[in-house]
Short mmCIF file of C-alpha atoms in Angstrom, two decimals:
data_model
loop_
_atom_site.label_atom_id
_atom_site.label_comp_id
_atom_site.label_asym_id
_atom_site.label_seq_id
_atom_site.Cartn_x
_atom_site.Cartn_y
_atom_site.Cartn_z
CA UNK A 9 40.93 17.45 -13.12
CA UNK A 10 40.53 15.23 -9.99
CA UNK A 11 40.39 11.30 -9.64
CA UNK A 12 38.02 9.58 -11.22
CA UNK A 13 35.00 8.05 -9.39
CA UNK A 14 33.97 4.48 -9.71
CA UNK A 15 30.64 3.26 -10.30
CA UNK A 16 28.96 -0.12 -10.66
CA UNK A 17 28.64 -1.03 -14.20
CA UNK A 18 26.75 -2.32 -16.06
CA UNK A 19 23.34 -1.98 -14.07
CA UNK A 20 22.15 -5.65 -13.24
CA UNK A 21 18.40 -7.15 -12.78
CA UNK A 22 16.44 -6.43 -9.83
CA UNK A 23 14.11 -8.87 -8.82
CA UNK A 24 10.98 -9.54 -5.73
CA UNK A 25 12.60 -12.37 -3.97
CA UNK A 26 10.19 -12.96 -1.40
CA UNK A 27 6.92 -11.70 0.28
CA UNK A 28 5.11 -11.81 3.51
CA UNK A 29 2.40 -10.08 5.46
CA UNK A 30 0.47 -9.15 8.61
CA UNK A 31 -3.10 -9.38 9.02
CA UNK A 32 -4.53 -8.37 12.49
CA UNK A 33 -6.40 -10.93 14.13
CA UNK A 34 -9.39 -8.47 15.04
CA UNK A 35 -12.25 -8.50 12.38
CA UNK A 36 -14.68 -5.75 12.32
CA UNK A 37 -17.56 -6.23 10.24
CA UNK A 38 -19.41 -3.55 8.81
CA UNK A 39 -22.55 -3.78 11.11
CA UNK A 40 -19.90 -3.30 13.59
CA UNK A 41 -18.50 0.28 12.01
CA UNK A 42 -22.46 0.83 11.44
CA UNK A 43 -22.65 0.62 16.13
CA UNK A 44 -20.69 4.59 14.97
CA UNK A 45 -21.83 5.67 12.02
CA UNK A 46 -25.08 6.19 10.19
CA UNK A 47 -25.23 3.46 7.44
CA UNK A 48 -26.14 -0.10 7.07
CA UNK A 49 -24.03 -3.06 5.50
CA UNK A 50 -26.20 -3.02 2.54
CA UNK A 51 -25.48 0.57 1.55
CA UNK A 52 -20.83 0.16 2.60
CA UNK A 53 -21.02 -2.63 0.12
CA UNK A 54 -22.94 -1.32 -2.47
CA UNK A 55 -20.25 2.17 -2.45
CA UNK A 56 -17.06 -0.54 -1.73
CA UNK A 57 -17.57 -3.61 -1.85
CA UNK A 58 -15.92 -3.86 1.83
CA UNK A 59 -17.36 -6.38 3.62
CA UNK A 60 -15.20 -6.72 6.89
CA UNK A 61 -11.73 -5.01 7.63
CA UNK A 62 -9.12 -5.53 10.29
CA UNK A 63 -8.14 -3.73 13.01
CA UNK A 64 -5.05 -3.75 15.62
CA UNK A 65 -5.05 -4.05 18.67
CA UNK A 66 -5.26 -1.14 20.99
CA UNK A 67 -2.37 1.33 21.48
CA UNK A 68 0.79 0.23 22.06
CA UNK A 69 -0.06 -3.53 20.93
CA UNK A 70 0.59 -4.49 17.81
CA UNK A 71 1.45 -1.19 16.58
CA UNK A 72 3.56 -0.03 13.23
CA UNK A 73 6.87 -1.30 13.68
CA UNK A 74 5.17 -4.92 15.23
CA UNK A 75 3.36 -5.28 12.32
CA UNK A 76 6.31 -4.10 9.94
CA UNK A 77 8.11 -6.52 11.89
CA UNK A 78 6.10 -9.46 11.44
CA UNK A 79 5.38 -9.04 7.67
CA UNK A 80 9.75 -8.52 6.98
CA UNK A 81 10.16 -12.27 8.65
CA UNK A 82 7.97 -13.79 6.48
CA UNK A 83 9.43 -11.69 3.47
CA UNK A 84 12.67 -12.80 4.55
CA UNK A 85 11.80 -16.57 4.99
CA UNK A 86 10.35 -16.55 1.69
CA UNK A 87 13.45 -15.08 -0.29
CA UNK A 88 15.24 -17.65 1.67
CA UNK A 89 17.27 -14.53 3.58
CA UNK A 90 18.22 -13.75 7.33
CA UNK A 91 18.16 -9.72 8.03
CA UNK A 92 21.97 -10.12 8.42
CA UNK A 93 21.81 -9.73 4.16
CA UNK A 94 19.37 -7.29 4.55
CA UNK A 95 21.68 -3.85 3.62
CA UNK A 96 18.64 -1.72 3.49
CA UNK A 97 15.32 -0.89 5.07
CA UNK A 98 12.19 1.38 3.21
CA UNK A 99 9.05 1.60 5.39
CA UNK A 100 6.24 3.59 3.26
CA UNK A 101 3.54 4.51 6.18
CA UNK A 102 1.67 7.78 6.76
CA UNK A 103 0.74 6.38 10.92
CA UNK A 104 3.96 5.67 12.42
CA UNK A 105 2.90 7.75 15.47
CA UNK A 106 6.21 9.38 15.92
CA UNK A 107 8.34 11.92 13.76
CA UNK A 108 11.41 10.65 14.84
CA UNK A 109 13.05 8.45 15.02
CA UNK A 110 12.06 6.84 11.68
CA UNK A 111 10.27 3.41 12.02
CA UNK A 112 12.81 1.55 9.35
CA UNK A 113 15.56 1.95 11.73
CA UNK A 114 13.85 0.24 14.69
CA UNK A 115 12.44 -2.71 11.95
CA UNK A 116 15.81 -2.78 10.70
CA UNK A 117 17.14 -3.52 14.26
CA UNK A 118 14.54 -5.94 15.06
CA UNK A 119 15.37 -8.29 11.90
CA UNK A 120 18.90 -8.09 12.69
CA UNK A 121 20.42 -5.97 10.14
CA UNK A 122 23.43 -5.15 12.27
CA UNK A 123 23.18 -1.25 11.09
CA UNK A 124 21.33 -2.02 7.94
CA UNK A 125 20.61 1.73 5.97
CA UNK A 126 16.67 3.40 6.94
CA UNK A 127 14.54 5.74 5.99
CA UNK A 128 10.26 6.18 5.71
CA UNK A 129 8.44 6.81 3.17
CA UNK A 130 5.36 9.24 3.42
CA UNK A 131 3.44 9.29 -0.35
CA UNK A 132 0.00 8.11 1.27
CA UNK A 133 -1.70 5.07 -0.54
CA UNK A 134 1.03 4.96 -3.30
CA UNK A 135 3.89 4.43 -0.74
CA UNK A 136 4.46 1.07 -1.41
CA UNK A 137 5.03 1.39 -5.34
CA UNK A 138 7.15 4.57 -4.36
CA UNK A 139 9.21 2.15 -2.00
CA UNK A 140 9.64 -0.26 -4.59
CA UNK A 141 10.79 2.11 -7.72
CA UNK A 142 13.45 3.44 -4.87
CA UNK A 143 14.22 0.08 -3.77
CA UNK A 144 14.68 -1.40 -7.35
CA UNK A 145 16.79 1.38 -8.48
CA UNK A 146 19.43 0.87 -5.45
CA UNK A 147 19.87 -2.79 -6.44
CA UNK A 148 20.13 -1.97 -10.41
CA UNK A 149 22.69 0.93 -9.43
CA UNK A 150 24.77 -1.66 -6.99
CA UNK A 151 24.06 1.02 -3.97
CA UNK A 152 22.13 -1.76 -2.48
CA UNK A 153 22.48 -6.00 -2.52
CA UNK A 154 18.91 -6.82 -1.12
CA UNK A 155 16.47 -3.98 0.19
CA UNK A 156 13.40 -4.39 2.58
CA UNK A 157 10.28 -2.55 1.29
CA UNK A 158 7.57 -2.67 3.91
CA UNK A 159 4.06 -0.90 3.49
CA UNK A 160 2.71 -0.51 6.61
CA UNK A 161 -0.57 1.70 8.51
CA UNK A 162 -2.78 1.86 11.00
CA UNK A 163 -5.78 3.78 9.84
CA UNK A 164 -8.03 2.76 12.93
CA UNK A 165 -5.98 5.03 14.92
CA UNK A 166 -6.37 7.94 11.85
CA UNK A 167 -9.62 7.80 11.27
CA UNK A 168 -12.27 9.39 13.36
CA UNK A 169 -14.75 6.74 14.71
CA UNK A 170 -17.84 8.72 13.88
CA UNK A 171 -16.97 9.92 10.57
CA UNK A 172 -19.48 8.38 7.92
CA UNK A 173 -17.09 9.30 4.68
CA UNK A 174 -14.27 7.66 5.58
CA UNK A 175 -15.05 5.45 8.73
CA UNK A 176 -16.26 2.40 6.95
CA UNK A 177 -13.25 2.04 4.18
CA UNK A 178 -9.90 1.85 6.08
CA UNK A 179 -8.17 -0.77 8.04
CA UNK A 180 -4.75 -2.04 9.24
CA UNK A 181 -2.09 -4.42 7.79
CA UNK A 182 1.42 -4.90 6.40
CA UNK A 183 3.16 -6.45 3.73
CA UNK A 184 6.94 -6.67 2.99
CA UNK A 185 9.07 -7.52 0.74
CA UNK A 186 12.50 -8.51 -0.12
CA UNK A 187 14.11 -6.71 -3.60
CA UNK A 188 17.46 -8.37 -4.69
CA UNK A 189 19.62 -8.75 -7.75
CA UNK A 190 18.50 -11.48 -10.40
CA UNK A 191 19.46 -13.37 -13.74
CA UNK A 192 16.33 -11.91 -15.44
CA UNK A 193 13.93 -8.62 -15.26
CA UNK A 194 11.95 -9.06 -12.35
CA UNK A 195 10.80 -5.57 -11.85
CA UNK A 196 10.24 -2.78 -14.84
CA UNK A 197 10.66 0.88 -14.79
CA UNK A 198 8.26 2.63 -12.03
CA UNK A 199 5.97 5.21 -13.83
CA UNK A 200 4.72 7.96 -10.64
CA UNK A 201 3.36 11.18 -10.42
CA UNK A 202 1.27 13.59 -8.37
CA UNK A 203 -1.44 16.13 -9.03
CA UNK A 204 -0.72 18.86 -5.51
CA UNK A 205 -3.56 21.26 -7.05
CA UNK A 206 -5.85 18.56 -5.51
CA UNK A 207 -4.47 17.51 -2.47
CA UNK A 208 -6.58 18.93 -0.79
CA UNK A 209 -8.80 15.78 -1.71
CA UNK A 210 -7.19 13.50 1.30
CA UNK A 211 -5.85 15.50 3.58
CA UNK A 212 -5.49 15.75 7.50
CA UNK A 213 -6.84 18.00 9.24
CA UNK A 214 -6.03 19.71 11.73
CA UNK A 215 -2.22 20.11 11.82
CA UNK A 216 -0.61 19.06 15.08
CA UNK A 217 0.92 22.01 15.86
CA UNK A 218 -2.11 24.09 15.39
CA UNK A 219 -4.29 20.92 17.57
CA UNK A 220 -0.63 21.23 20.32
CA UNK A 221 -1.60 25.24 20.81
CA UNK A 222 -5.37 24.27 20.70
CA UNK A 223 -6.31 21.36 22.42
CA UNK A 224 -9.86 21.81 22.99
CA UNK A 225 -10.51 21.09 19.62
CA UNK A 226 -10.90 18.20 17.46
CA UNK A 227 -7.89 16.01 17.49
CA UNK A 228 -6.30 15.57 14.25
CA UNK A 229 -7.90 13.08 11.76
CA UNK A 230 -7.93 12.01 8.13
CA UNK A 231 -10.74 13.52 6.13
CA UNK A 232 -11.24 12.36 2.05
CA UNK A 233 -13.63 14.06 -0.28
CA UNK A 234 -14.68 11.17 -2.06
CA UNK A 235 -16.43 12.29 -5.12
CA UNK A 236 -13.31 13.85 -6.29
CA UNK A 237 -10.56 10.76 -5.40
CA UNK A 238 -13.18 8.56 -7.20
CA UNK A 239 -13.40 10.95 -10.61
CA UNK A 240 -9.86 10.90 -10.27
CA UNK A 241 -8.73 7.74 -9.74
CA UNK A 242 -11.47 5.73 -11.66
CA UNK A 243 -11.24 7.80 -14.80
CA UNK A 244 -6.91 8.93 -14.89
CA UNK A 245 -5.42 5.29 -13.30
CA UNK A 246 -6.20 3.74 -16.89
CA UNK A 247 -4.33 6.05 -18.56
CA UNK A 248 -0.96 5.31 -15.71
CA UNK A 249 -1.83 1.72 -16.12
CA UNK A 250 -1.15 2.24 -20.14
CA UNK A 251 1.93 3.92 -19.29
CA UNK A 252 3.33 1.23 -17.38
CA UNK A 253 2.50 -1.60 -19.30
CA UNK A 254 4.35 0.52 -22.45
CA UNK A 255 7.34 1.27 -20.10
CA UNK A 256 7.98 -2.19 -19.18
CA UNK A 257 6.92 -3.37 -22.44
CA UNK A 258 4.56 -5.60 -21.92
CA UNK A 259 1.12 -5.49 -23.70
CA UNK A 260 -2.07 -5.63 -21.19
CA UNK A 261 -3.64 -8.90 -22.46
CA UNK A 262 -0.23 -10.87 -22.18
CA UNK A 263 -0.57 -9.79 -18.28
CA UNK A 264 -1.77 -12.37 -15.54
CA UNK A 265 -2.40 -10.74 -12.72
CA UNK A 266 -3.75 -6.92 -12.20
CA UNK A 267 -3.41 -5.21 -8.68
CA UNK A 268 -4.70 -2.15 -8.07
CA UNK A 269 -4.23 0.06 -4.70
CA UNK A 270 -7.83 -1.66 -3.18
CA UNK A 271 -9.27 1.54 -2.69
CA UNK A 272 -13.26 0.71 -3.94
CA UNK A 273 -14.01 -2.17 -5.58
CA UNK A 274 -15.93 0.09 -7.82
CA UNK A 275 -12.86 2.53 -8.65
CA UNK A 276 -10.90 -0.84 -10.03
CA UNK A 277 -14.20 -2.11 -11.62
CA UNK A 278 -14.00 0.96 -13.76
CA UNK A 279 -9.90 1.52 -14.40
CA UNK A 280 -10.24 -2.69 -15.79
CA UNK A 281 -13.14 -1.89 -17.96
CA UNK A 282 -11.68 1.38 -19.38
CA UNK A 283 -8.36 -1.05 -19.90
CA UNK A 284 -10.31 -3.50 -21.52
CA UNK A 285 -8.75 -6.52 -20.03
CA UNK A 286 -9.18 -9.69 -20.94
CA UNK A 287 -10.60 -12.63 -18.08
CA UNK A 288 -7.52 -14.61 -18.60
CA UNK A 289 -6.23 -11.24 -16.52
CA UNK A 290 -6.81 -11.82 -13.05
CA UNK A 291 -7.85 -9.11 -10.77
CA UNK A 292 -7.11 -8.26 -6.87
CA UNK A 293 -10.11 -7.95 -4.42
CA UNK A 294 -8.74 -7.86 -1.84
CA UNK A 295 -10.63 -5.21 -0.72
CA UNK A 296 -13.61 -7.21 0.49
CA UNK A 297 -12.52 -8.49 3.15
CA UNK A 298 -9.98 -6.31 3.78
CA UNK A 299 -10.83 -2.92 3.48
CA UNK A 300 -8.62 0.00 2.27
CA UNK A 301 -4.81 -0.40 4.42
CA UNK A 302 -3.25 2.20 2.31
CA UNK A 303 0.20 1.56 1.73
CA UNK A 304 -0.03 -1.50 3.02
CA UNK A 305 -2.53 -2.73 0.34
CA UNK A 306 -0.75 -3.59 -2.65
CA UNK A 307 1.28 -6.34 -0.75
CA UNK A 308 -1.79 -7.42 1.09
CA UNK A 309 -3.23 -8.02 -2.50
CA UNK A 310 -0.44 -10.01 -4.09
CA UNK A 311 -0.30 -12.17 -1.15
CA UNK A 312 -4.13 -13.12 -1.18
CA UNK A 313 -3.70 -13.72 -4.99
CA UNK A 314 -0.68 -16.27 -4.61
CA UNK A 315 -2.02 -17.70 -1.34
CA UNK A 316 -5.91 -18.42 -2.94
CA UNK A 317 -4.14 -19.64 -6.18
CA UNK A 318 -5.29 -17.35 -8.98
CA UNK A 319 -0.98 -16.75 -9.95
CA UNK A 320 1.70 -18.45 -9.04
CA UNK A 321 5.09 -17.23 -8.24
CA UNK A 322 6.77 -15.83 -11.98
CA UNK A 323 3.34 -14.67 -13.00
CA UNK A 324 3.68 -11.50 -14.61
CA UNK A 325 1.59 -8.52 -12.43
CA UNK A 326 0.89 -4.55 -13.37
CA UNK A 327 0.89 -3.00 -9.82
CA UNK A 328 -1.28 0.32 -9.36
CA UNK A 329 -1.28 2.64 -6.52
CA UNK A 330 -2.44 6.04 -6.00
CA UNK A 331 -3.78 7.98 -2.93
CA UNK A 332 -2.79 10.89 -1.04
CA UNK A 333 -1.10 13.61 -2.77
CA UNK A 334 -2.60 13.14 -5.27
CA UNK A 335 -0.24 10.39 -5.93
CA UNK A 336 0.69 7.75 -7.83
CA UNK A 337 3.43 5.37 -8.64
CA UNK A 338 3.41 1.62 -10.34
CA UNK A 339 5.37 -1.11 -11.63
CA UNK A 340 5.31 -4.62 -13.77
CA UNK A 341 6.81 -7.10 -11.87
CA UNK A 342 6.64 -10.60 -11.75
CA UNK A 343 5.42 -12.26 -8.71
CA UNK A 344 7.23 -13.21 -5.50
CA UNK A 345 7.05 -16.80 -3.54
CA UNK A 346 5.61 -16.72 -0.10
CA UNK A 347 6.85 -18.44 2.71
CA UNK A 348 6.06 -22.02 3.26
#
């Protein structure tokens, strides 16, 4: 019959013990992105309520793993950790310039892990929420003590400069956080998904090996059909928000805090109506000032909400990301302390 294998029982509480971000220094307004593209500041805040973005600096400053970096030692001062108790490292980014090696093995060294486990996560604008299910589950299980989840991109370098659909809504950032074991529910059951008969929505295009044998072409960049990510997201998120609200069993109204991926301030205008949320709910905008950082944007919205003071850390917070894929993935957790 064989010997029997041991596992970690019962499953224990997993809990966000800390978070902390990067926001590039570099502001670009939109009259700035309008110097490229043909549109005014008027008409990109009237479509997204973007105002201003950032932006890293050039190639090879401040690049993915910097950023990544920088946001995991503020997550780490906040949960009160050095990277020595750091056993595990998920980095959800879809522009870590390389394919190997994988960009959570070179954060992992630069926090001081001592040989902490790594791996990426590619699932576009809902990699952070992906990170975090994963992340949440390896604590609960006991395969993990305290996990790193960074969400991390540099969509200045992926998106082309003259490109009017997509130009205007992207920028960089990172936000990290530190998942751990705790006395009480911190984090509830992840509810993702994807729809693949429409990824064609966000996609890349071309592929770098075709671009390697053809060089004289366009280099590979990022291109979104927008009318169909907004049908999509604005009128199907409401129904994944339901669904992970009722998995974590927590009714909408008794929420504080709501953070959607910051896509378009108009998409999450729409998915709060259709949820019918109450004003004592608040809401992330992030977005405004900004701009879309993919799967760096959920963190990047939880911080500005505890650092401008509408929740405090314990508030209870329905996270909401979906992108690329098309994916999504979400969570009700309760909110994190920053570093001081």
């Amino acid at each position: 019959m064989g010997a029997q294998i041991a596992v970690p029982a019962p499953l224990r509480n997993s809990a966000l013990l800390g978070l902390g971000v990067h926001r590039p220094e570099r502001i670009v307004t939109n009259d700035e992105i309008c110097e490229q593209i043909d549109s005014s500041d008027e008409w990109i805040q009237s479509r997204s309520g973007i105002k201003e973005r950032r932006f890293a600096k050039q190639h090879p400053e401040e690049s993915v793993v910097d950023m990544a970096t920088s946001s995991a030692e503020q997550a780490l001062a906040a949960a009160g950790l050095t990277g020595a108790q750091i056993d595990t490292v998920i980095v959800a980014t879809s522009t870590y310039p390389f394919q190997t090696p994988q960009s959570a093995a070179l954060v992992a060294d630069r926090i001081g892990t001592g040989g902490a486990a790594a791996l990426d996560i590619a699932a576009g604008c809902a990699g952070f929420c992906y990170a975090l299910g994963v992340a949440s589950d390896l604590v609960r299980a006991g395969s993990a003590e305290h996990v790193l989840v960074v969400g991390v991109e540099r969509m200045s370098d992926t998106t082309e400069p003259t490109d009017r659909s997509v130009r205007f809504i992207f920028g960089d950032g990172a936000g990290a956080v530190v998942v751990g074991p705790s006395d009480e529910v911190g984090i509830g059951p992840t509810v993702w998904g994807s729809d693949g008969s429409q990824a064609n929505a966000i996609r890349q295009e071309p592929d770098w090996v075709d671009f390697a044998n053809n060089p004289d072409q366009k280099r590979p960049w990022i291109i979104m059909e927008g009318t169909a990510v907004f049908r999509w997201a604005a009128f199907e998120m409401s129904k994944f928000a339901r669904q992970i609200a009722d998995k974590a069993g927590v009714a909408l109204e008794d929420l504080d805090a709501f953070v959607p991926h910051q896509a378009n301030l108009r998409i999450n205008d729409v998915i709060v109506k259709q949820l019918e949320l109450p004003e004592t709910v608040a809401v992330a905008d992030d977005i405004i000032e900004t701009g879309n950082t993919s799967a760096a944007s959920i963190p990047l919205a939880m911080e500005k909400m505890l650092r401008t003071g509408q929740v405090e850390t314990g508030s209870t917070a329905l996270l909401l990301a979906f992108g690329a894929g098309l994916s999504y993935a979400g969570q009700v957790v309760k909110m994190p302390p920053l570093a001081k």
